[in-house]
Short mmCIF file of C-alpha atoms and ligand atoms in Angstrom, two decimals:
data_model
loop_
_atom_site.label_atom_id
_atom_site.label_comp_id
_atom_site.label_asym_id
_atom_site.label_seq_id
_atom_site.Cartn_x
_atom_site.Cartn_y
_atom_site.Cartn_z
CA UNK A 250 0.00 -0.01 -0.01
CA UNK A 251 1.22 3.50 -0.88
CA UNK A 252 2.06 5.68 2.08
CA UNK A 253 2.46 9.42 2.43
CA UNK A 254 6.17 10.48 2.16
CA UNK A 255 5.53 13.35 4.66
CA UNK A 256 3.77 11.56 7.57
CA UNK A 257 3.83 7.81 6.64
CA UNK A 258 0.04 7.31 6.84
CA UNK A 259 -1.82 5.47 4.02
CA UNK A 260 -2.48 7.29 0.80
CA UNK A 261 -5.96 7.00 -0.73
CA UNK A 262 -6.46 7.45 -4.45
CA UNK A 263 -9.04 10.11 -5.46
CA UNK A 264 -9.98 11.31 -8.95
CA UNK A 265 -6.59 12.81 -10.01
CA UNK A 266 -4.62 12.74 -6.72
CA UNK A 267 -3.47 10.80 -3.69
CA UNK A 268 -4.31 12.12 -0.28
CA UNK A 269 -3.51 11.03 3.27
CA UNK A 270 -5.66 11.37 6.40
CA UNK A 271 -3.51 14.34 7.57
CA UNK A 272 -4.37 16.34 4.38
CA UNK A 273 -1.11 15.96 2.41
CA UNK A 274 -2.05 15.72 -1.24
CA UNK A 275 -0.02 14.63 -4.29
CA UNK A 276 -1.43 15.31 -7.79
CA UNK A 277 -1.22 12.64 -10.46
CA UNK A 278 0.55 13.60 -13.70
CA UNK A 279 -1.60 13.22 -16.88
CA UNK A 280 0.30 10.04 -17.65
CA UNK A 281 -0.97 8.60 -14.40
CA UNK A 282 2.17 8.50 -12.18
CA UNK A 283 2.49 10.42 -8.91
CA UNK A 284 5.48 12.34 -7.65
CA UNK A 285 6.25 11.30 -4.06
CA UNK A 286 9.82 12.56 -4.00
CA UNK A 287 10.07 15.43 -1.50
CA UNK A 288 12.32 18.22 -2.41
CA UNK A 289 14.47 17.65 0.64
CA UNK A 290 15.07 14.05 -0.65
CA UNK A 291 16.47 15.18 -3.96
CA UNK A 292 20.25 15.24 -4.53
CA UNK A 293 19.80 17.30 -7.73
CA UNK A 294 17.15 19.49 -9.32
CA UNK A 295 16.19 16.78 -11.85
CA UNK A 296 17.18 13.40 -10.50
CA UNK A 297 17.37 10.45 -13.01
CA UNK A 298 18.93 10.44 -16.50
CA UNK A 299 18.60 13.29 -19.05
CA UNK A 300 15.59 13.01 -21.37
CA UNK A 301 17.76 12.10 -24.38
CA UNK A 302 19.39 9.21 -22.49
CA UNK A 303 15.96 7.90 -21.42
CA UNK A 304 14.77 8.09 -25.10
CA UNK A 305 17.86 6.32 -26.43
CA UNK A 306 17.60 3.61 -23.73
CA UNK A 307 13.94 3.13 -24.57
CA UNK A 308 14.63 2.73 -28.33
CA UNK A 309 17.41 0.34 -27.66
CA UNK A 310 15.39 -1.92 -25.29
CA UNK A 311 12.24 -1.73 -27.38
CA UNK A 312 14.23 -3.01 -30.28
CA UNK A 313 14.58 -6.27 -28.34
CA UNK A 314 18.36 -6.59 -27.92
CA UNK A 315 17.91 -7.54 -24.24
CA UNK A 316 14.83 -9.75 -24.80
CA UNK A 317 16.69 -12.72 -23.40
CA UNK A 318 16.78 -11.04 -19.97
CA UNK A 319 13.16 -9.97 -20.10
CA UNK A 320 12.22 -13.63 -20.86
CA UNK A 321 14.59 -14.90 -18.19
CA UNK A 322 12.96 -12.58 -15.55
CA UNK A 323 9.45 -13.60 -16.55
CA UNK A 324 10.48 -17.35 -16.33
CA UNK A 325 12.24 -17.09 -12.94
CA UNK A 326 9.36 -15.00 -11.44
CA UNK A 327 6.80 -17.48 -12.70
CA UNK A 328 8.79 -20.40 -11.23
CA UNK A 329 8.21 -18.92 -7.71
CA UNK A 330 5.20 -16.69 -7.80
CA UNK A 331 1.57 -17.65 -8.21
CA UNK A 332 -0.87 -15.22 -10.02
CA UNK A 333 -1.91 -12.73 -8.87
CA UNK A 334 1.00 -11.47 -6.87
CA UNK A 335 2.13 -8.04 -5.74
CA UNK A 336 5.32 -6.97 -7.52
CA UNK A 337 7.43 -3.81 -7.21
CA UNK A 338 9.97 -2.76 -9.84
CA UNK A 339 12.38 -0.73 -7.79
CA UNK A 340 14.13 1.36 -10.50
CA UNK A 341 11.79 0.85 -13.45
CA UNK A 342 13.73 2.89 -15.99
CA UNK A 343 11.71 2.85 -19.27
CA UNK A 344 9.35 0.07 -18.06
CA UNK A 345 10.72 -2.51 -20.55
CA UNK A 346 11.18 -5.45 -18.22
CA UNK A 347 8.00 -4.78 -16.15
CA UNK A 348 5.95 -4.51 -19.33
CA UNK A 349 7.39 -7.80 -20.59
CA UNK A 350 6.63 -9.45 -17.25
CA UNK A 351 3.03 -8.28 -17.04
CA UNK A 352 2.42 -9.38 -20.64
CA UNK A 353 3.98 -12.80 -19.98
CA UNK A 354 1.88 -13.29 -16.81
CA UNK A 355 -1.40 -12.20 -18.51
CA UNK A 356 -1.82 -8.93 -16.58
CA UNK A 357 -2.95 -10.75 -13.48
CA UNK A 358 -0.49 -9.31 -10.94
CA UNK A 359 -0.82 -6.08 -8.99
CA UNK A 360 2.17 -4.11 -10.17
CA UNK A 361 3.88 -1.07 -8.69
CA UNK A 362 7.05 0.74 -9.81
CA UNK A 363 9.28 3.56 -8.69
CA UNK A 364 12.12 5.43 -10.17
CA UNK A 365 13.93 8.55 -8.99
CA UNK A 366 13.66 10.07 -12.48
CA UNK A 367 10.42 11.88 -13.43
CA UNK A 368 11.08 11.21 -17.14
CA UNK A 369 11.60 7.48 -16.44
CA UNK A 370 8.21 7.42 -14.56
CA UNK A 371 6.50 9.31 -17.42
CA UNK A 372 7.77 6.89 -20.05
CA UNK A 373 7.00 3.84 -17.95
CA UNK A 374 3.51 5.01 -17.03
CA UNK A 375 2.71 5.13 -20.76
CA UNK A 376 4.20 1.68 -21.38
CA UNK A 377 2.78 -0.24 -18.39
CA UNK A 378 -0.67 1.33 -17.98
CA UNK A 379 -1.85 -1.09 -15.25
CA UNK A 380 1.18 -0.34 -12.95
CA UNK A 381 0.92 2.24 -10.17
CA UNK A 382 4.03 4.31 -10.62
CA UNK A 383 5.66 6.78 -8.27
CA UNK A 384 8.70 9.07 -8.44
CA UNK A 385 10.57 7.97 -5.34
CA UNK A 386 13.93 6.65 -4.12
CA UNK A 387 14.73 3.06 -3.41
CA UNK A 388 16.28 4.33 -0.14
CA UNK A 389 12.84 5.53 1.00
CA UNK A 390 10.15 3.43 -0.56
CA UNK A 391 6.64 4.90 -0.23
CA UNK A 392 4.94 1.62 0.71
CA UNK A 393 3.81 0.09 4.09
CA UNK A 394 5.66 -2.87 5.54
CA UNK A 395 5.29 -6.31 3.97
CA UNK A 396 3.62 -4.94 0.84
CA UNK A 397 5.17 -7.11 -1.90
CA UNK A 398 5.61 -10.72 -2.92
CA UNK A 399 8.54 -9.70 -5.02
CA UNK A 400 10.78 -6.72 -5.58
CA UNK A 401 12.83 -6.60 -8.74
CA UNK A 402 16.00 -4.52 -8.97
CA UNK A 403 17.49 -4.45 -12.47
CA UNK A 404 20.72 -2.51 -12.88
CA UNK A 405 19.64 -0.04 -10.16
CA UNK A 406 21.04 0.85 -6.74
CA UNK A 407 19.58 -1.39 -4.02
CA UNK A 408 18.52 -0.71 -0.48
CA UNK A 409 18.79 -3.72 1.82
CA UNK A 410 16.78 -2.24 4.72
CA UNK A 411 14.01 -0.97 2.60
CA UNK A 412 13.77 -4.29 0.68
CA UNK A 413 13.59 -6.17 3.95
CA UNK A 414 10.83 -3.90 5.19
CA UNK A 415 8.52 -3.91 2.12
CA UNK A 416 8.87 -7.64 1.12
CA UNK A 417 6.41 -9.98 2.81
CA UNK A 418 7.86 -12.82 4.92
CA UNK A 419 8.67 -15.60 2.47
CA UNK A 420 8.68 -13.12 -0.46
CA UNK A 421 11.52 -12.48 -2.91
CA UNK A 422 14.04 -10.02 -4.26
CA UNK A 423 15.14 -10.61 -7.88
CA UNK A 424 18.36 -8.79 -8.59
CA UNK A 425 19.99 -8.33 -12.05
CA UNK A 426 23.64 -7.21 -12.50
CA UNK A 427 26.09 -7.56 -15.41
CA UNK A 428 27.49 -11.06 -15.73
CA UNK A 429 31.17 -11.93 -16.25
CA UNK A 430 31.08 -11.84 -20.07
CA UNK A 431 28.51 -9.04 -20.46
CA UNK A 432 29.40 -6.97 -23.54
CA UNK A 433 32.93 -8.45 -23.57
CA UNK A 434 33.36 -7.93 -27.35
CA UNK A 435 32.15 -4.35 -27.08
CA UNK A 436 34.83 -3.67 -24.47
CA UNK A 437 37.42 -5.54 -26.58
CA UNK A 438 36.69 -3.26 -29.52
CA UNK A 439 37.73 -0.26 -27.37
CA UNK A 440 40.19 -1.49 -24.74
CA UNK A 441 43.49 -3.34 -25.29
CA UNK A 442 42.98 -5.44 -22.12
CA UNK A 443 39.30 -5.82 -21.40
CA UNK A 444 38.42 -7.36 -18.11
CA UNK A 445 35.60 -9.57 -17.07
CA UNK A 446 32.96 -8.20 -14.71
CA UNK A 447 32.98 -9.43 -11.12
CA UNK A 448 29.82 -11.28 -10.10
CA UNK A 449 29.12 -10.50 -6.49
CA UNK A 450 25.40 -10.29 -5.97
CA UNK A 451 23.61 -8.21 -3.33
CA UNK A 452 24.28 -8.16 0.37
CA UNK A 453 20.80 -8.60 1.81
CA UNK A 454 20.55 -9.35 5.54
CA UNK A 455 17.31 -11.20 6.39
CA UNK A 456 17.24 -12.85 2.94
CA UNK A 457 18.58 -16.20 1.79
CA UNK A 458 20.05 -16.61 -1.69
CA UNK A 459 17.81 -19.17 -3.45
CA UNK A 460 19.62 -19.26 -6.74
CA UNK A 461 21.81 -17.47 -9.24
CA UNK A 462 21.70 -17.83 -12.99
CA UNK A 463 23.56 -16.39 -15.92
CA UNK A 464 21.20 -15.48 -18.75
CA UNK A 465 23.52 -15.46 -21.76
CA UNK A 466 22.82 -14.49 -25.39
CA UNK A 467 24.62 -13.18 -28.45
CA UNK A 468 23.34 -10.09 -30.10
CA UNK A 469 24.24 -8.26 -33.36
CA UNK A 470 24.29 -4.48 -33.06
CA UNK A 471 23.38 -3.92 -36.62
CA UNK A 472 24.80 -0.56 -37.34
CA UNK A 473 26.82 2.30 -35.86
CA UNK A 474 23.72 3.87 -34.25
CA UNK A 475 22.91 0.62 -32.37
CA UNK A 476 26.52 0.31 -31.25
CA UNK A 477 26.59 3.89 -29.93
CA UNK A 478 23.10 3.55 -28.31
CA UNK A 479 24.44 0.62 -26.31
CA UNK A 480 27.81 2.18 -25.65
CA UNK A 481 26.13 5.26 -24.20
CA UNK A 482 24.04 3.15 -21.92
CA UNK A 483 27.15 1.65 -20.27
CA UNK A 484 29.20 3.12 -17.45
CA UNK A 485 32.24 2.87 -19.81
CA UNK A 486 30.97 5.81 -21.96
CA UNK A 487 31.77 8.27 -19.15
CA UNK A 488 35.27 6.97 -18.33
CA UNK A 489 36.75 6.30 -21.77
CA UNK A 490 38.93 8.67 -23.72
CA UNK A 491 37.59 10.07 -26.94
CA UNK A 492 40.49 8.42 -28.83
CA UNK A 493 39.56 4.99 -27.54
CA UNK A 494 35.77 5.38 -28.04
CA UNK A 495 36.49 6.62 -31.61
CA UNK A 496 37.52 2.96 -32.41
CA UNK A 497 33.79 2.20 -32.41
CA UNK A 498 33.31 4.50 -35.42
CA UNK A 499 35.18 2.06 -37.66
CA UNK A 500 32.79 -0.85 -37.00
CA UNK A 501 29.86 -1.42 -39.46
CA UNK A 502 28.22 -3.78 -36.93
CA UNK A 503 29.22 -5.68 -33.87
CA UNK A 504 28.41 -9.11 -32.47
CA UNK A 505 28.64 -9.24 -28.73
CA UNK A 506 27.70 -11.39 -25.75
CA UNK A 507 25.03 -10.32 -23.29
CA UNK A 508 25.42 -12.01 -19.92
CA UNK A 509 22.99 -11.06 -17.12
CA UNK A 510 23.77 -12.35 -13.58
CA UNK A 511 20.35 -12.89 -12.00
CA UNK A 512 20.08 -13.62 -8.24
CA UNK A 513 16.94 -14.60 -6.44
CA UNK A 514 16.71 -14.04 -2.67
CA UNK A 515 13.96 -15.12 -0.30
CA UNK A 516 12.97 -13.33 2.87
CA UNK A 517 12.93 -15.52 5.90
CA UNK A 518 9.38 -16.62 6.64
CA UNK A 519 9.16 -15.15 10.15
CA UNK A 520 11.15 -12.10 11.28
C1 SAM B 229 20.66 1.67 -15.43
S1 SAM B 229 19.05 2.29 -15.18
C2 SAM B 229 18.13 0.76 -15.17
C3 SAM B 229 16.68 0.93 -15.43
C4 SAM B 229 15.83 -0.32 -15.66
N1 SAM B 229 15.73 -1.16 -14.48
C5 SAM B 229 16.44 -1.04 -16.86
O1 SAM B 229 17.13 -2.00 -16.63
O2 SAM B 229 16.15 -0.66 -18.02
C6 SAM B 229 19.13 2.74 -13.50
C7 SAM B 229 17.79 3.38 -13.08
O3 SAM B 229 17.89 3.62 -11.68
C8 SAM B 229 17.20 4.83 -11.43
N2 SAM B 229 17.74 5.24 -10.06
C9 SAM B 229 18.99 5.68 -9.72
N3 SAM B 229 19.14 5.96 -8.42
C10 SAM B 229 17.91 5.66 -7.88
C11 SAM B 229 17.33 5.74 -6.60
N4 SAM B 229 18.06 6.16 -5.57
N5 SAM B 229 16.06 5.38 -6.41
C12 SAM B 229 15.29 4.95 -7.44
N6 SAM B 229 15.74 4.88 -8.74
C13 SAM B 229 17.00 5.19 -8.91
C14 SAM B 229 17.68 5.67 -12.51
O4 SAM B 229 16.82 6.86 -12.65
C15 SAM B 229 17.56 4.68 -13.70
O5 SAM B 229 16.24 4.65 -14.29
ZN1 ZN B 230 0.64 12.73 5.16
#
């Protein structure tokens, strides 16, 4: 259940806003999401990624390059969760994985999502109409205790204490991080000595690791635009010299490995 970010009491949905018993009110945007990030919780004026990055990420994901992961998430969730379940995407980005999951599970779940970026919430609210979406931080989730059967955290900062609080006893956290060989060939096209990623999972007190799985695929980035769209989504884009990054300009296309390290954790049944 959504709670008021000011006083912590339950939020009730009215026509175009959410209100709490103490009179705090939060208008819904026309796309249907609600902004529950208080200004004193913001580290910058516009948290989240710039609009162009969100657009480019959306185009890349919607083109299906990471469909193997979307399928993998839907399969793993369905192995452990009956329908309907209550699911939170904690860092929803453009809504790609949540949308795939709700379609795969026949729209039977009750879905919530948050992201610290307003633009991300706007784009996701259009893509996953049935989800209740809020601008909020993973470090201060606007939900009451034991609200969810599963929280998914895909390439997003994670908050152990908040996850423990909002997941029901016996519920799950599904985490996705880059696997060892993720985008190895893309890195090899730029760096002389590319390294493999370290797979270390999340540190989640109160949860037990149920399983880990590498979801591996090969993708063809069909042209320079696709190569650059992916490159700009990676953390390498910010820490690579122009000279090294320019090596990508010479490639007509690129075949690369995608390797997603998926970990499933279960909260202990009784606290
Ligand atoms: C790499 S993107 C991943 C988005 C999405 N899960 C995906 O895989 O497409 C990281 C996301 O985390 C969000 N984010 C960063 N810090 C956050 C925080 N403290 N609370 C909530 N979201 C956050 C960003 O706005 C961004 O949408
Ligand atoms: Zn309130």
